Every structure is written in C-alpha cells, then in structure tokens.
Amino acid sequence: MGGENNIWVESEWADLKECVYGSPSVWVLPKFLSDARLRAQGEFGEFWKLNGGQDVSVVAPEVFQELSNQISETIKILEAYGVVVLTAKAVSEKNRLFPRGEDHGVSTPWMRDPFVTIGNNVIELAPRSLFHRRQRFAIREILASTMDRGAFYYAQPDAGADDYVDSPGWGYLEGGDIFVLGEHILVGHSGGCSNPQGAHWLQHVLGPKYIVEVVPIDPMFPHLDCVLMTPRQGIAFACLDALPDGLPNFMTNWDIVDVPKSLAKNHMGCNNLVINDRTVLVPSEEPLDRVAEELKLRGFDVPRTPYRVPCMAGGSFRCAHQPLIRV
C-alpha cells in the first residue's frame, strides 16, 4: 500500500482518510428523462418534473440553501474526524451538454457514481444515467492527480449518447452499485443502472485477485447502496425484500439487520456514511432513529446531522462521497 498518502481503498469499513465529496455550491436539476424517473419520488419528484433543467437556487432558494448548509456541515464533521475532503469543481457550459447536446444539469452534490476506488485502482465509470456521465468533468483534475500517488488511473469505455444499449461491449457501472469488501466486489443490478456487462468488464480489468459478483436488486431502487450497508466485517444492514436472490452466500453467517422497504426507499435508510468500523454517520431526521439504535446496539458511535434535502432528492451520505483512501 505504500505511504500514508497513497491511494488505497481496502473495504467499506476501513478507516476513511480521504474522499471526494459532493459540492454545496451548485445544483441544477437534470432534464426529466428516463434516468430521472428512476430516482424521482413523491413531492420532490413532482417538483423535479416541473423544474427539470432549472437552477434550484433560483426556483427554490430556501431548498437550495438547506441543501448547501447540510452538505457543508457534513464536510465539517468529516474533517473533524481527520478526513481529507475534496469537492467537485464546476462543470463547464460545453461539458454540461455532454453527451448529446442537451443540458442535463449539475448533480455534483452527489459524487458516488462517476468513479470508484478499489485497492489502488481509480476507475472512471460509464454510468447508465446521462446526468452522471458528465460528473467526471468536475473531478478530472482530482482523479488525474492520483497517478502521482500510487494509483492506476483509467476509464471504462464511454457509454456514448444512447440511453441504454443491451449488447456485448456495452457495460454500465455506477459507483452506488459497487461495494468493496476486501477482494470481494459486489455490483448491484436493478436493470436501470449498472449491468452484468459492466461487472464483466470490471472483473476483466481487476484480474483474478478480485471476485466480482452481481447482486440483483428490486427495480424500484436504482443502486445497491440504497438497500445495503456494510459497516463492519460480519455486519450488514439490508433491505431483504429488495434482494430477490438474497445476499451473497459469503454473508450467510453475518449479523443482518433487515431494513423495511419504506425506510430504505423514502428515507435512504441504508445509505449512511461508514467513517470506520466503529463509527457511522446517520442523518438526524427521526425516521433514521431505528437505524441509529441498531448500530448503537452493535457498539457503534453514531454521530447525527440533518440531511433532509439530499435524502429527499434520492441520495444520502454514501451517495455524496467516494473514497480515495480507506485503510
């Protein structure tokens, strides 16, 4: 693993030392296309339909200010735990038109999906979602800098301008679907985001040292991290009703906390931020109290902070960050 500043992600529960985190500065709602329909729900879904393509700071300044404040406060909490936090930069006007000449907004408050770090591999991904495909441009300098810090930096073949192509060579991967559990890598498959072709490509580039396993999930959830959290070796919080084939076999003897579908979907109950195998950051909103209590029963410290607006938009703490160092 080299020096302490070298890029390396060992597992979901290893100590978080450095990450890319969502930006509190800009939020422009993507156009309401098929990828938005996978994520929009309830009252916020209606707001998104009406305001696709609009800057939230203009059409709903109070909502934007709450989002910005909640992200900023979370970053302060991570820094207080000693985490180095890097945030996304602006996406240029021309890159906002990528990949097919339509402005799909700026979704940089959530930075889990455009790349993944596995061991010392920093991989730009080919997301299924059009608004995730341009997020890489907001962090390209950060990702490129990892080459000088012991990382192998490369990119999955780009997905182009089509919504979805289901044929060999058209692999899709989104960071919210990928779990790093040592040398065992899980890839969620809801039918609308990552797909088995993407998992096949990931296995190819990682080589035989790693085992990449596809985990089917209910199509009502976009990503695996909407239905699974692994805060420590041997412990998982999972929405079992959303896992048609169940959890992977190697988790058979794990301590499993079953998270109801309503809590997982409406309040992002599984999408918390594992700081280390003793500490998990959980939103302070009341519906998450159950998750916090189950963690405390298992010996975790559970700091809390408001995160209503990001969760309302379909992405809590795990969606907001992608680690560069977890050791």
Tab-separated table of N, CA, C and O in Angstrom, residues 26-33 35 48 51-55 91-107 130-132 134:
chain	number	residue	atom	x	y	z
A	26	VAL	N	-23.516	24.224	-6.238
A	26	VAL	CA	-24.375	24.295	-7.421
A	26	VAL	C	-25.291	23.079	-7.456
A	26	VAL	O	-24.869	21.960	-7.173
A	27	TRP	N	-26.557	23.329	-7.840
A	27	TRP	CA	-27.491	22.233	-8.070
A	27	TRP	C	-28.478	22.667	-9.148
A	27	TRP	O	-29.347	23.490	-8.904
A	28	VAL	N	-28.277	22.147	-10.337
A	28	VAL	CA	-29.188	22.395	-11.450
A	28	VAL	C	-29.887	21.079	-11.758
A	28	VAL	O	-29.231	20.082	-12.079
A	29	LEU	N	-31.203	21.050	-11.629
A	29	LEU	CA	-31.937	19.805	-11.824
A	29	LEU	C	-31.754	19.276	-13.244
A	29	LEU	O	-31.920	20.028	-14.211
A	30	PRO	N	-31.401	18.008	-13.398
A	30	PRO	CA	-31.310	17.441	-14.736
A	30	PRO	C	-32.655	17.482	-15.449
A	30	PRO	O	-33.718	17.541	-14.811
A	31	LYS	N	-32.615	17.446	-16.778
A	31	LYS	CA	-33.848	17.304	-17.543
A	31	LYS	C	-34.545	16.027	-17.107
A	31	LYS	O	-33.908	15.034	-16.768
A	32	PHE	N	-35.852	16.058	-17.128
A	32	PHE	CA	-36.616	14.916	-16.605
A	32	PHE	C	-36.761	13.864	-17.695
A	32	PHE	O	-37.760	13.785	-18.406
A	33	LEU	N	-35.728	13.035	-17.825
A	33	LEU	CA	-35.701	11.954	-18.799
A	33	LEU	C	-35.805	10.613	-18.064
A	33	LEU	O	-36.098	10.573	-16.874
A	35	ASP	N	-33.647	8.534	-16.929
A	35	ASP	CA	-32.786	8.347	-15.766
A	35	ASP	C	-33.304	9.103	-14.552
A	35	ASP	O	-33.115	8.679	-13.413
A	48	TRP	N	-39.362	18.047	-9.401
A	48	TRP	CA	-38.351	17.789	-10.440
A	48	TRP	C	-38.998	17.824	-11.822
A	48	TRP	O	-38.463	18.419	-12.764
A	51	ASN	N	-39.551	21.368	-12.857
A	51	ASN	CA	-38.402	22.272	-12.878
A	51	ASN	C	-37.149	21.653	-13.495
A	51	ASN	O	-36.045	22.161	-13.277
A	52	GLY	N	-37.287	20.591	-14.264
A	52	GLY	CA	-36.135	19.990	-14.912
A	52	GLY	C	-35.365	21.014	-15.737
A	52	GLY	O	-35.953	21.781	-16.495
A	53	GLY	N	-34.050	21.036	-15.556
A	53	GLY	CA	-33.211	21.998	-16.268
A	53	GLY	C	-33.033	23.316	-15.549
A	53	GLY	O	-32.257	24.164	-16.003
A	54	GLN	N	-33.707	23.506	-14.407
A	54	GLN	CA	-33.659	24.783	-13.697
A	54	GLN	C	-32.643	24.748	-12.546
A	54	GLN	O	-32.398	23.713	-11.935
A	55	ASP	N	-32.082	25.914	-12.264
A	55	ASP	CA	-31.170	26.084	-11.135
A	55	ASP	C	-32.004	26.163	-9.854
A	55	ASP	O	-32.861	27.053	-9.717
A	91	VAL	N	-18.694	22.365	-13.675
A	91	VAL	CA	-18.745	21.722	-14.981
A	91	VAL	C	-18.961	22.818	-16.015
A	91	VAL	O	-19.897	23.613	-15.886
A	92	SER	N	-18.092	22.898	-17.015
A	92	SER	CA	-18.194	23.979	-17.999
A	92	SER	C	-19.501	23.889	-18.788
A	92	SER	O	-20.133	22.824	-18.874
A	93	GLU	N	-19.900	25.009	-19.387
A	93	GLU	CA	-21.156	25.037	-20.145
A	93	GLU	C	-21.151	24.020	-21.271
A	93	GLU	O	-22.149	23.335	-21.518
A	94	LYS	N	-20.008	23.878	-21.963
A	94	LYS	CA	-19.959	22.923	-23.067
A	94	LYS	C	-20.013	21.488	-22.563
A	94	LYS	O	-20.676	20.632	-23.167
A	95	ASN	N	-19.337	21.213	-21.446
A	95	ASN	CA	-19.398	19.856	-20.913
A	95	ASN	C	-20.759	19.526	-20.311
A	95	ASN	O	-21.120	18.347	-20.203
A	96	ARG	N	-21.518	20.550	-19.939
A	96	ARG	CA	-22.879	20.295	-19.486
A	96	ARG	C	-23.770	19.802	-20.618
A	96	ARG	O	-24.856	19.267	-20.376
A	97	LEU	N	-23.317	19.951	-21.844
A	97	LEU	CA	-24.073	19.461	-22.999
A	97	LEU	C	-23.686	18.040	-23.392
A	97	LEU	O	-24.254	17.469	-24.327
A	98	PHE	N	-22.712	17.464	-22.698
A	98	PHE	CA	-22.270	16.102	-22.983
A	98	PHE	C	-23.328	15.111	-22.490
A	98	PHE	O	-23.893	15.304	-21.414
A	99	PRO	N	-23.646	14.042	-23.207
A	99	PRO	CA	-23.009	13.586	-24.440
A	99	PRO	C	-23.799	13.853	-25.710
A	99	PRO	O	-23.406	13.373	-26.762
A	100	ARG	N	-24.926	14.585	-25.650
A	100	ARG	CA	-25.713	14.694	-26.882
A	100	ARG	C	-26.358	16.054	-27.084
A	100	ARG	O	-27.417	16.182	-27.673
A	101	GLY	N	-25.685	17.094	-26.552
A	101	GLY	CA	-26.128	18.446	-26.862
A	101	GLY	C	-27.266	18.966	-26.023
A	101	GLY	O	-27.771	20.059	-26.279
A	102	GLU	N	-27.698	18.212	-25.007
A	102	GLU	CA	-28.749	18.662	-24.097
A	102	GLU	C	-28.134	18.920	-22.727
A	102	GLU	O	-27.280	18.156	-22.274
A	103	ASP	N	-28.579	19.985	-22.072
A	103	ASP	CA	-28.071	20.299	-20.742
A	103	ASP	C	-28.774	19.407	-19.725
A	103	ASP	O	-29.972	19.553	-19.475
A	104	HIS	N	-28.041	18.465	-19.156
A	104	HIS	CA	-28.606	17.548	-18.177
A	104	HIS	C	-28.318	17.989	-16.749
A	104	HIS	O	-28.287	17.166	-15.832
A	105	GLY	N	-28.078	19.290	-16.568
A	105	GLY	CA	-27.966	19.812	-15.224
A	105	GLY	C	-26.621	19.570	-14.565
A	105	GLY	O	-25.658	19.118	-15.185
A	106	VAL	N	-26.563	19.898	-13.277
A	106	VAL	CA	-25.354	19.722	-12.471
A	106	VAL	C	-25.752	18.985	-11.198
A	106	VAL	O	-26.449	19.533	-10.346
A	107	SER	N	-25.315	17.746	-11.082
A	107	SER	CA	-25.669	16.917	-9.934
A	107	SER	C	-24.471	16.662	-9.031
A	107	SER	O	-24.364	15.608	-8.397
A	130	LEU	N	-27.564	9.652	-17.780
A	130	LEU	CA	-26.976	10.743	-18.557
A	130	LEU	C	-26.436	11.844	-17.660
A	130	LEU	O	-25.399	12.429	-17.942
A	131	PHE	N	-27.126	12.153	-16.552
A	131	PHE	CA	-26.628	13.250	-15.727
A	131	PHE	C	-25.434	12.846	-14.886
A	131	PHE	O	-24.695	13.698	-14.409
A	132	HIS	N	-25.198	11.544	-14.711
A	132	HIS	CA	-23.964	11.103	-14.064
A	132	HIS	C	-22.780	11.112	-15.029
A	132	HIS	O	-21.637	11.166	-14.593
A	134	ARG	N	-21.583	13.288	-17.027
A	134	ARG	CA	-20.740	14.493	-17.080
A	134	ARG	C	-20.101	14.845	-15.749
A	134	ARG	O	-19.304	15.762	-15.675
